[in-house]
Amino acid sequence: MQIGIVGLGKMGGNISIRLTRHGHDVVAFDRDPTVTAKVCDQAEGKRCTPATGLADMVGKLSGRKVVWLMLPAGKVTEAAVQELGGLLGKGDIVIDGGNSFYKDDIRRAAELMKKGIHYIDVGTSGGVWGLERGYCMMYGGTKDATDYIDPILSALAPGIGDIPRTPNRDKPGFDPRAEQGYLHCGPAGSGHFVKMVHNGIEYGIMQAFAEGFDVMKSKNSTELPEDQRFELNMADIAEVWRRGSVVSSWLLDLSARALAGNPDLSNYKGDVADSGEGRWTIEAAIEEAVPVPVITASLFTRFRSRTGNNFAEKMLSAMRFGFGGHIEGTNN
């Protein structure tokens, strides 16, 4: 299958390469032509064709045209969607694989459908590891359009792998694609809504790990009675928790890796950004009158981290860099 990929950063480039490894043809474009050239050089079997812009890309696509945007949420993505709306035709498909606000997806889908163009929002999780591990994807759109791009999504998904199957999933009513790592959630907007809540939950889990490790690291405080002070090894604790613990997880794996490399995490300032999804999750909770105290507190902690920080914030920075390559002081 042929697809255009716009935005070849940490995830867009790897998505392009992974698709070529699974036999798909990619027309790639990034505003930096050297990035485009690098991705095409790494593609499998010369299956990647560089483009100089959106118009050039659309011109190089044949048949029912599919363009996947992997751009920062906001004005950049909005401008690309609007431009594609003037370049594509009836039956063509625009995919937004970034972290756009789900209400923007609903609006864009309605606007493009007036021209017969389909819009699919794909919440994409996997970070910088997706090239090898695959991407967990939650997506929304019409059945016709989502069925058409299923070969693309199947190639990007991690597959069932070695994760034990959940009992009773052979009953009617369950989508078999879910255990492959991708799921059609509903109409346009639903994919990014589910990914938004996923990221809100991620905030809370990360915050719990960060606070717990900070409590343990501070157990040697001179403010405590001498016989109650412990010198605890954070790297060893993270490692032992990875082995059979109830809290074992990928985030704990990343924490263990960071602590083994630098136990004091002195390579991090602890200036923790938020990329939007946590705020949007809280806004949705307010609209629905659903209490989310953990997610709210974790977001406010990120705000506070920018005016002074501690070991907990360094833990958060280390986890964010581990799964997504996020650089402190930026939303990237």
Coordinates of N, CA, C and O in Angstrom, one line a residue, residues 60-239:
K60 N 2.7 12.6 -6.1 CA 3.4 11.4 -6.2 C 2.6 10.2 -5.7 O 3.0 9.0 -5.8
L61 N 1.4 10.4 -5.1 CA 0.6 9.4 -4.7 C -0.4 9.0 -5.8 O -0.9 9.8 -6.5
S62 N -0.7 7.7 -5.8 CA -1.6 7.2 -6.9 C -2.8 6.5 -6.3 O -2.8 6.1 -5.1
G63 N -3.9 6.4 -7.1 CA -5.1 5.7 -6.6 C -5.8 6.5 -5.5 O -5.8 7.8 -5.5
R64 N -6.3 5.8 -4.6 CA -7.0 6.5 -3.4 C -5.8 7.0 -2.5 O -5.1 6.2 -1.9
K65 N -5.7 8.2 -2.4 CA -4.6 8.8 -1.7 C -4.7 8.9 -0.2 O -5.8 9.3 0.3
V66 N -3.7 8.5 0.5 CA -3.7 8.5 2.0 C -2.5 9.3 2.5 O -1.4 9.1 2.1
V67 N -2.7 10.3 3.3 CA -1.7 11.1 3.8 C -1.7 11.1 5.4 O -2.8 11.5 6.0
W68 N -0.6 10.7 6.0 CA -0.5 10.6 7.5 C 0.3 11.8 8.0 O 1.5 12.0 7.6
L69 N -0.3 12.6 8.8 CA 0.4 13.8 9.4 C 0.9 13.4 10.8 O 0.2 12.8 11.6
M70 N 2.2 13.6 11.0 CA 2.9 13.3 12.3 C 3.5 14.6 12.7 O 4.8 14.8 12.7
L71 N 2.7 15.6 13.1 CA 3.1 17.0 13.4 C 2.7 17.4 14.8 O 1.8 16.8 15.3
P72 N 3.3 18.5 15.3 CA 2.9 19.0 16.6 C 1.4 19.4 16.6 O 1.0 20.0 15.6
A73 N 0.7 19.2 17.6 CA -0.7 19.6 17.7 C -0.8 21.1 17.6 O 0.1 21.8 18.1
G74 N -1.9 21.6 17.0 CA -2.1 23.1 17.0 C -2.0 23.6 15.6 O -2.5 23.0 14.6
K75 N -1.4 24.8 15.5 CA -1.4 25.6 14.2 C -0.7 24.8 13.1 O -1.2 24.9 11.9
V76 N 0.4 24.1 13.3 CA 1.1 23.4 12.3 C 0.2 22.3 11.6 O 0.1 22.2 10.4
T77 N -0.4 21.5 12.5 CA -1.3 20.5 12.0 C -2.5 21.1 11.3 O -3.0 20.6 10.3
E78 N -3.1 22.1 11.9 CA -4.3 22.8 11.3 C -4.0 23.3 9.9 O -4.8 23.0 9.0
A79 N -2.8 23.9 9.7 CA -2.5 24.4 8.4 C -2.3 23.3 7.4 O -2.7 23.4 6.3
A80 N -1.7 22.2 7.8 CA -1.5 21.1 6.9 C -2.8 20.4 6.5 O -3.0 20.1 5.4
V81 N -3.8 20.3 7.5 CA -5.1 19.7 7.2 C -5.8 20.6 6.2 O -6.4 20.1 5.2
Q82 N -5.8 21.9 6.4 CA -6.4 22.8 5.5 C -5.8 22.8 4.1 O -6.6 22.8 3.1
E83 N -4.5 22.7 4.0 CA -3.9 22.7 2.7 C -4.2 21.4 2.0 O -4.5 21.4 0.8
L84 N -4.2 20.3 2.7 CA -4.6 19.0 2.1 C -6.0 19.0 1.6 O -6.4 18.3 0.7
G85 N -6.9 19.7 2.4 CA -8.3 19.8 2.0 C -8.4 20.4 0.6 O -9.4 20.1 -0.1
G86 N -7.5 21.2 0.1 CA -7.5 21.8 -1.2 C -6.8 21.0 -2.2 O -6.9 21.2 -3.4
L87 N -6.0 19.9 -1.8 CA -5.2 19.1 -2.7 C -5.8 17.7 -3.0 O -5.6 17.2 -4.1
L88 N -6.5 17.2 -2.0 CA -7.0 15.8 -2.1 C -8.4 15.9 -2.7 O -9.1 16.9 -2.8
G89 N -8.9 14.7 -3.1 CA -10.2 14.6 -3.7 C -11.1 13.6 -3.0 O -10.8 13.0 -2.0
K90 N -12.3 13.4 -3.6 CA -13.3 12.5 -3.0 C -12.8 11.1 -2.7 O -12.2 10.5 -3.6
G91 N -13.0 10.6 -1.5 CA -12.5 9.3 -1.2 C -11.2 9.2 -0.6 O -10.8 8.2 0.0
D92 N -10.4 10.3 -0.8 CA -9.0 10.3 -0.2 C -9.1 10.4 1.3 O -10.1 10.8 1.9
I93 N -8.0 10.2 2.0 CA -7.9 10.1 3.5 C -6.8 10.9 4.1 O -5.7 10.8 3.6
V94 N -7.1 11.7 5.1 CA -6.2 12.4 5.9 C -6.1 11.8 7.2 O -7.2 11.6 7.9
I95 N -4.9 11.4 7.7 CA -4.7 10.8 9.0 C -3.9 11.8 9.9 O -2.9 12.3 9.5
D96 N -4.4 12.1 11.1 CA -3.6 12.9 12.0 C -3.1 11.9 13.1 O -3.9 11.4 14.0
G97 N -1.8 11.6 13.1 CA -1.3 10.7 14.1 C -0.6 11.3 15.3 O 0.0 10.7 16.1
G98 N -0.7 12.7 15.4 CA -0.2 13.4 16.5 C -1.1 13.4 17.7 O -1.9 12.5 17.9
N99 N -1.0 14.4 18.5 CA -1.8 14.5 19.8 C -2.7 15.6 19.7 O -2.8 16.4 20.7
S100 N -3.5 15.7 18.7 CA -4.4 16.8 18.5 C -5.6 16.7 19.5 O -5.9 15.6 20.0
F101 N -6.2 17.9 19.8 CA -7.4 17.9 20.7 C -8.5 17.3 20.0 O -8.8 17.6 18.8
Y102 N -9.3 16.4 20.6 CA -10.3 15.6 19.9 C -11.4 16.5 19.4 O -12.0 16.1 18.3
K103 N -11.7 17.6 20.0 CA -12.8 18.5 19.4 C -12.3 19.1 18.1 O -13.2 19.3 17.2
D104 N -11.0 19.3 17.9 CA -10.5 19.8 16.6 C -10.7 18.7 15.6 O -11.0 19.0 14.4
D105 N -10.5 17.4 16.0 CA -10.7 16.3 15.0 C -12.2 16.3 14.5 O -12.4 16.1 13.3
I106 N -13.1 16.4 15.5 CA -14.5 16.4 15.1 C -14.9 17.5 14.1 O -15.5 17.2 13.1
R107 N -14.3 18.7 14.3 CA -14.6 19.8 13.4 C -13.9 19.5 12.0 O -14.5 19.7 11.0
R108 N -12.6 19.1 12.1 CA -11.9 18.8 10.8 C -12.6 17.8 10.0 O -12.7 17.9 8.7
A109 N -13.0 16.7 10.6 CA -13.7 15.6 9.9 C -15.0 16.1 9.2 O -15.2 15.7 8.0
A110 N -15.7 16.9 9.9 CA -17.0 17.5 9.3 C -16.7 18.4 8.1 O -17.3 18.3 7.1
E111 N -15.6 19.2 8.2 CA -15.3 20.1 7.2 C -14.8 19.4 5.9 O -15.2 19.7 4.8
L112 N -13.9 18.4 6.1 CA -13.4 17.6 5.0 C -14.4 16.7 4.3 O -14.4 16.5 3.1
M113 N -15.4 16.2 5.2 CA -16.4 15.3 4.6 C -17.3 16.1 3.6 O -17.9 15.5 2.7
K114 N -17.4 17.4 3.7 CA -18.1 18.2 2.8 C -17.5 18.1 1.4 O -18.2 18.3 0.4
K115 N -16.2 17.8 1.3 CA -15.5 17.6 0.0 C -15.4 16.1 -0.3 O -14.7 15.8 -1.3
G116 N -15.9 15.2 0.6 CA -15.8 13.8 0.3 C -14.5 13.2 0.8 O -14.2 12.1 0.5
I117 N -13.7 14.0 1.6 CA -12.4 13.6 2.1 C -12.6 13.0 3.5 O -13.3 13.6 4.3
H118 N -12.1 11.8 3.7 CA -12.2 11.2 5.0 C -11.1 11.7 6.0 O -9.9 11.9 5.5
Y119 N -11.4 11.8 7.3 CA -10.4 12.2 8.3 C -10.4 11.1 9.4 O -11.4 10.7 9.9
I120 N -9.2 10.7 9.7 CA -9.0 9.7 10.7 C -8.0 10.2 11.8 O -6.9 10.7 11.4
D121 N -8.4 10.2 13.0 CA -7.5 10.6 14.1 C -6.9 9.3 14.8 O -7.6 8.4 15.2
V122 N -5.6 9.2 14.8 CA -4.9 8.1 15.4 C -4.1 8.5 16.6 O -3.1 9.2 16.4
G123 N -4.5 8.1 17.8 CA -3.7 8.3 19.0 C -2.6 7.3 19.0 O -2.9 6.1 18.9
T124 N -1.4 7.7 18.9 CA -0.2 6.8 18.7 C 0.7 6.8 20.0 O 1.2 7.9 20.3
S125 N 0.9 5.6 20.5 CA 1.7 5.5 21.7 C 2.8 4.5 21.4 O 2.6 3.5 20.8
G126 N 4.0 4.8 21.8 CA 5.2 4.0 21.5 C 6.5 4.7 21.5 O 7.5 4.1 21.7
G127 N 6.4 6.0 21.4 CA 7.6 6.9 21.5 C 8.7 6.5 20.6 O 8.5 6.0 19.4
V128 N 9.9 6.7 21.0 CA 11.1 6.4 20.2 C 11.4 4.9 20.0 O 12.2 4.6 19.2
W129 N 10.6 4.1 20.7 CA 10.8 2.7 20.7 C 10.0 2.0 19.7 O 10.1 0.8 19.4
G130 N 9.1 2.7 19.0 CA 8.1 2.1 18.2 C 8.6 1.4 16.9 O 8.0 0.5 16.4
L131 N 9.8 1.9 16.4 CA 10.3 1.3 15.2 C 10.5 -0.3 15.4 O 10.1 -1.0 14.5
E132 N 11.0 -0.7 16.6 CA 11.2 -2.1 16.8 C 10.0 -2.7 17.6 O 9.6 -3.9 17.3
R133 N 9.4 -2.0 18.5 CA 8.4 -2.6 19.4 C 7.0 -2.5 18.7 O 6.1 -3.3 19.0
G134 N 6.8 -1.6 17.8 CA 5.5 -1.3 17.3 C 4.8 -0.2 18.1 O 5.2 0.2 19.1
Y135 N 3.7 0.2 17.6 CA 2.9 1.3 18.2 C 1.5 0.8 18.6 O 0.8 0.1 17.8
C136 N 1.1 1.2 19.8 CA -0.2 1.0 20.2 C -1.1 2.2 19.7 O -0.7 3.3 19.9
M137 N -2.1 1.9 19.0 CA -2.9 2.9 18.3 C -4.4 2.8 18.6 O -5.0 1.7 18.6
M138 N -5.0 4.0 18.9 CA -6.4 4.1 19.1 C -6.9 5.1 18.1 O -6.4 6.2 18.0
Y139 N -7.9 4.7 17.3 CA -8.2 5.6 16.2 C -9.7 5.8 16.0 O -10.5 4.9 16.4
G140 N -10.1 6.9 15.4 CA -11.5 7.2 15.1 C -11.7 7.6 13.7 O -10.8 8.2 13.1
G141 N -12.9 7.3 13.1 CA -13.2 7.7 11.7 C -14.2 6.8 11.2 O -14.7 5.8 11.9
T142 N -14.6 7.0 9.9 CA -15.6 6.1 9.3 C -15.1 4.7 9.1 O -13.9 4.5 8.9
K143 N -16.0 3.8 9.1 CA -15.7 2.4 8.9 C -15.0 2.2 7.5 O -14.0 1.4 7.4
D144 N -15.5 2.8 6.5 CA -14.9 2.7 5.2 C -13.5 3.1 5.2 O -12.6 2.3 4.7
A145 N -13.2 4.3 5.7 CA -11.8 4.8 5.7 C -10.9 3.9 6.6 O -9.7 3.6 6.2
T146 N -11.3 3.6 7.8 CA -10.5 2.9 8.7 C -10.2 1.4 8.2 O -9.1 0.9 8.4
D147 N -11.2 0.8 7.6 CA -11.0 -0.5 7.0 C -10.0 -0.4 5.9 O -9.1 -1.3 5.7
Y148 N -10.0 0.7 5.1 CA -9.1 0.8 4.0 C -7.6 0.9 4.5 O -6.7 0.3 3.8
I149 N -7.4 1.6 5.6 CA -6.0 1.7 6.0 C -5.6 0.6 7.0 O -4.5 0.7 7.6
D150 N -6.4 -0.4 7.2 CA -6.1 -1.5 8.1 C -4.7 -2.1 7.9 O -4.0 -2.4 8.8
P151 N -4.3 -2.3 6.6 CA -3.0 -2.9 6.4 C -1.8 -2.0 6.9 O -0.8 -2.5 7.4
I152 N -2.0 -0.7 6.9 CA -1.0 0.2 7.5 C -1.0 0.1 9.0 O 0.1 0.0 9.6
L153 N -2.2 0.1 9.6 CA -2.2 0.0 11.1 C -1.7 -1.3 11.5 O -1.0 -1.4 12.6
S154 N -2.0 -2.4 10.8 CA -1.6 -3.7 11.2 C -0.1 -3.8 11.2 O 0.6 -4.4 12.0
A155 N 0.5 -3.2 10.2 CA 2.0 -3.2 10.1 C 2.7 -2.4 11.2 O 3.8 -2.8 11.6
L156 N 2.0 -1.3 11.6 CA 2.6 -0.5 12.7 C 2.4 -1.1 14.1 O 3.2 -0.8 15.0
A157 N 1.3 -1.8 14.2 CA 1.0 -2.4 15.6 C 2.0 -3.4 16.0 O 2.7 -4.0 15.2
P158 N 2.2 -3.6 17.3 CA 3.1 -4.5 17.9 C 2.8 -6.0 17.7 O 3.6 -6.9 17.7
G159 N 1.5 -6.3 17.5 CA 1.0 -7.7 17.4 C 0.9 -8.3 18.8 O 1.3 -7.6 19.8
I160 N 0.4 -9.5 18.9 CA 0.2 -10.1 20.2 C 1.4 -10.4 21.0 O 1.5 -10.4 22.2
G161 N 2.5 -10.6 20.3 CA 3.8 -10.9 20.9 C 3.8 -12.0 22.0 O 3.1 -13.0 21.8
D162 N 4.5 -11.8 23.1 CA 4.6 -12.8 24.1 C 3.7 -12.4 25.3 O 3.9 -13.0 26.4
I163 N 2.8 -11.4 25.1 CA 1.9 -11.0 26.2 C 0.8 -12.1 26.4 O 0.1 -12.4 25.4
P164 N 0.6 -12.7 27.6 CA -0.4 -13.7 27.7 C -1.8 -13.2 27.3 O -2.2 -12.0 27.6
R165 N -2.6 -14.0 26.7 CA -3.9 -13.6 26.2 C -4.9 -13.5 27.4 O -4.8 -14.2 28.4
T166 N -5.8 -12.5 27.4 CA -6.7 -12.2 28.4 C -7.8 -13.3 28.3 O -8.4 -13.5 27.2
P167 N -8.2 -14.0 29.4 CA -9.3 -14.9 29.4 C -10.6 -14.3 28.9 O -10.8 -13.1 29.2
N168 N -11.4 -15.1 28.3 CA -12.7 -14.7 27.8 C -12.8 -13.7 26.7 O -13.9 -13.3 26.3
R169 N -11.7 -13.4 26.1 CA -11.7 -12.5 24.9 C -12.2 -13.2 23.6 O -12.3 -12.5 22.6
D170 N -12.5 -14.5 23.7 CA -13.0 -15.1 22.5 C -14.6 -15.0 22.4 O -15.2 -15.5 21.5
K171 N -15.1 -14.3 23.4 CA -16.6 -14.1 23.4 C -17.0 -13.1 22.3 O -16.2 -12.2 22.0
P172 N -18.2 -13.1 21.8 CA -18.7 -12.1 20.9 C -18.7 -10.7 21.5 O -18.9 -10.5 22.7
G173 N -18.4 -9.7 20.7 CA -18.5 -8.3 21.1 C -17.1 -7.7 21.3 O -17.1 -6.5 21.5
F174 N -16.1 -8.5 21.3 CA -14.7 -7.9 21.5 C -14.0 -7.8 20.1 O -14.2 -8.7 19.3
D175 N -13.3 -6.7 19.9 CA -12.6 -6.5 18.7 C -11.3 -7.2 18.7 O -10.4 -6.9 19.6
P176 N -11.0 -8.2 17.8 CA -9.8 -8.9 17.9 C -8.6 -8.1 17.6 O -7.4 -8.5 17.9
R177 N -8.7 -6.9 17.0 CA -7.6 -6.1 16.8 C -7.0 -5.5 18.1 O -5.8 -5.1 18.1
A178 N -7.8 -5.4 19.1 CA -7.3 -4.9 20.4 C -6.1 -5.6 20.9 O -5.1 -5.0 21.4
E179 N -6.1 -6.9 20.8 CA -5.0 -7.7 21.3 C -3.8 -7.7 20.4 O -2.7 -8.2 20.7
Q180 N -4.0 -7.1 19.2 CA -2.9 -6.9 18.3 C -2.2 -5.5 18.5 O -1.2 -5.3 18.0
G181 N -2.9 -4.7 19.3 CA -2.3 -3.4 19.7 C -2.9 -2.2 18.9 O -2.3 -1.1 18.9
Y182 N -4.0 -2.4 18.2 CA -4.7 -1.3 17.6 C -6.2 -1.4 17.7 O -6.7 -2.6 17.7
L183 N -6.9 -0.3 17.8 CA -8.4 -0.4 18.0 C -9.1 0.8 17.4 O -8.8 1.9 17.6
H184 N -10.2 0.4 16.6 CA -11.1 1.4 16.1 C -12.1 1.8 17.3 O -12.9 1.0 17.6
C185 N -11.9 3.0 17.8 CA -12.7 3.4 19.0 C -14.1 3.9 18.6 O -15.0 3.9 19.5
G186 N -14.3 4.5 17.4 CA -15.6 5.0 17.1 C -15.4 6.1 16.0 O -14.5 6.1 15.2
P187 N -16.3 7.1 16.0 CA -16.2 8.2 15.0 C -15.0 9.1 15.2 O -14.3 9.0 16.2
A188 N -14.8 10.0 14.3 CA -13.7 10.9 14.3 C -13.7 11.6 15.7 O -14.7 12.1 16.2
G189 N -12.5 11.7 16.3 CA -12.3 12.3 17.6 C -12.2 11.3 18.7 O -11.5 11.6 19.7
S190 N -12.7 10.1 18.5 CA -12.7 9.1 19.6 C -11.3 8.6 19.8 O -11.0 8.2 21.0
G191 N -10.5 8.5 18.8 CA -9.2 7.9 18.9 C -8.3 8.8 19.8 O -7.7 8.4 20.7
H192 N -8.3 10.1 19.4 CA -7.5 11.1 20.2 C -8.1 11.3 21.6 O -7.3 11.6 22.5
F193 N -9.4 11.1 21.8 CA -10.0 11.2 23.1 C -9.4 10.1 24.0 O -9.0 10.3 25.1
V194 N -9.4 8.9 23.5 CA -8.9 7.7 24.3 C -7.4 7.9 24.6 O -6.9 7.6 25.7
K195 N -6.7 8.4 23.6 CA -5.2 8.6 23.8 C -5.0 9.7 24.8 O -4.1 9.7 25.6
M196 N -5.9 10.7 24.7 CA -5.8 11.8 25.7 C -5.9 11.3 27.1 O -5.1 11.7 28.0
V197 N -6.9 10.5 27.4 CA -7.1 9.9 28.7 C -5.9 9.0 29.1 O -5.5 9.0 30.2
H198 N -5.4 8.2 28.1 CA -4.3 7.4 28.3 C -3.1 8.2 28.8 O -2.4 7.8 29.8
N199 N -2.9 9.4 28.2 CA -1.8 10.2 28.7 C -2.0 10.8 30.0 O -1.1 11.1 30.8
G200 N -3.3 11.1 30.3 CA -3.6 11.6 31.7 C -3.3 10.6 32.7 O -2.8 10.9 33.8
I201 N -3.7 9.3 32.4 CA -3.4 8.2 33.4 C -1.8 8.1 33.5 O -1.3 7.9 34.6
E202 N -1.1 8.2 32.4 CA 0.3 8.2 32.4 C 0.9 9.2 33.4 O 1.8 8.9 34.1
Y203 N 0.3 10.4 33.4 CA 0.8 11.5 34.3 C 0.7 11.0 35.7 O 1.6 11.1 36.5
G204 N -0.4 10.3 36.1 CA -0.7 9.9 37.5 C 0.3 8.8 37.8 O 0.8 8.8 39.0
I205 N 0.5 7.8 37.0 CA 1.4 6.7 37.3 C 2.8 7.2 37.4 O 3.5 6.8 38.4
M206 N 3.3 8.1 36.5 CA 4.6 8.6 36.6 C 4.8 9.4 37.9 O 5.8 9.3 38.6
Q207 N 3.8 10.1 38.3 CA 3.9 10.9 39.5 C 4.0 10.0 40.8 O 4.8 10.3 41.7
A208 N 3.2 8.9 40.8 CA 3.3 8.0 41.9 C 4.7 7.4 42.0 O 5.2 7.3 43.1
F209 N 5.3 6.9 40.9 CA 6.6 6.4 41.0 C 7.6 7.5 41.5 O 8.5 7.2 42.3
A210 N 7.5 8.7 40.9 CA 8.4 9.8 41.2 C 8.3 10.1 42.7 O 9.4 10.2 43.4
E211 N 7.1 10.2 43.3 CA 7.0 10.5 44.7 C 7.5 9.4 45.6 O 8.2 9.6 46.6
G212 N 7.2 8.2 45.2 CA 7.7 7.0 46.0 C 9.2 6.9 46.1 O 9.7 6.7 47.2
F213 N 9.8 7.1 45.0 CA 11.3 7.1 45.0 C 11.9 8.3 45.7 O 12.9 8.1 46.4
D214 N 11.2 9.4 45.7 CA 11.7 10.5 46.5 C 11.6 10.3 48.0 O 12.5 10.6 48.8
V215 N 10.5 9.6 48.4 CA 10.3 9.3 49.8 C 11.5 8.3 50.3 O 12.0 8.5 51.3
M216 N 11.8 7.4 49.4 CA 12.8 6.4 49.8 C 14.2 7.1 49.8 O 15.0 6.8 50.7
K217 N 14.4 8.0 48.8 CA 15.8 8.6 48.7 C 15.9 9.5 49.9 O 17.1 9.7 50.4
S218 N 14.9 10.1 50.5 CA 14.9 11.0 51.6 C 15.0 10.3 52.9 O 15.0 11.0 54.0
K219 N 15.0 9.0 52.9 CA 15.0 8.3 54.2 C 16.3 8.4 55.0 O 16.3 8.1 56.2
N220 N 17.3 9.0 54.4 CA 18.5 9.3 55.1 C 18.6 10.7 55.6 O 19.7 11.2 56.0
S221 N 17.5 11.4 55.7 CA 17.5 12.8 56.1 C 18.0 12.9 57.6 O 17.6 12.2 58.5
T222 N 18.7 14.0 57.8 CA 19.2 14.3 59.1 C 18.1 14.8 60.0 O 18.3 14.9 61.3
E223 N 16.9 15.0 59.5 CA 15.8 15.4 60.3 C 15.1 14.2 61.0 O 14.3 14.4 61.9
L224 N 15.5 13.0 60.6 CA 15.0 11.8 61.2 C 15.9 11.3 62.3 O 17.1 11.6 62.3
P225 N 15.3 10.6 63.3 CA 16.1 10.0 64.3 C 17.2 9.1 63.7 O 16.9 8.4 62.7
E226 N 18.4 9.1 64.2 CA 19.5 8.4 63.6 C 19.2 6.9 63.3 O 19.5 6.3 62.3
D227 N 18.4 6.2 64.2 CA 18.2 4.8 64.1 C 17.1 4.5 63.1 O 16.8 3.4 62.8
Q228 N 16.5 5.6 62.5 CA 15.4 5.4 61.5 C 15.9 5.9 60.1 O 15.1 5.9 59.2
R229 N 17.1 6.2 60.0 CA 17.7 6.6 58.7 C 18.2 5.3 57.9 O 18.9 4.5 58.5
F230 N 17.8 5.3 56.6 CA 18.3 4.2 55.8 C 19.0 4.8 54.6 O 18.5 5.8 54.0
E231 N 20.1 4.2 54.2 CA 20.7 4.5 52.9 C 20.3 3.5 51.9 O 20.8 2.4 51.8
L232 N 19.2 3.9 51.1 CA 18.6 3.0 50.2 C 19.2 3.2 48.8 O 19.4 4.3 48.3
N233 N 19.4 2.1 48.0 CA 19.9 2.2 46.7 C 18.7 2.2 45.7 O 18.1 1.2 45.5
M234 N 18.5 3.3 45.1 CA 17.4 3.5 44.2 C 17.4 2.6 43.0 O 16.4 2.0 42.6
A235 N 18.6 2.4 42.4 CA 18.7 1.6 41.2 C 18.4 0.1 41.6 O 17.7 -0.5 40.8
D236 N 18.9 -0.3 42.7 CA 18.6 -1.7 43.1 C 17.1 -1.9 43.4 O 16.5 -3.0 43.1
I237 N 16.5 -1.0 44.0 CA 15.1 -1.1 44.3 C 14.2 -1.1 43.1 O 13.3 -1.9 42.9
A238 N 14.6 -0.2 42.1 CA 13.9 -0.2 40.8 C 14.0 -1.6 40.1 O 13.1 -2.1 39.6
E239 N 15.2 -2.2 40.2 CA 15.5 -3.4 39.6 C 14.7 -4.6 40.2 O 14.1 -5.4 39.5

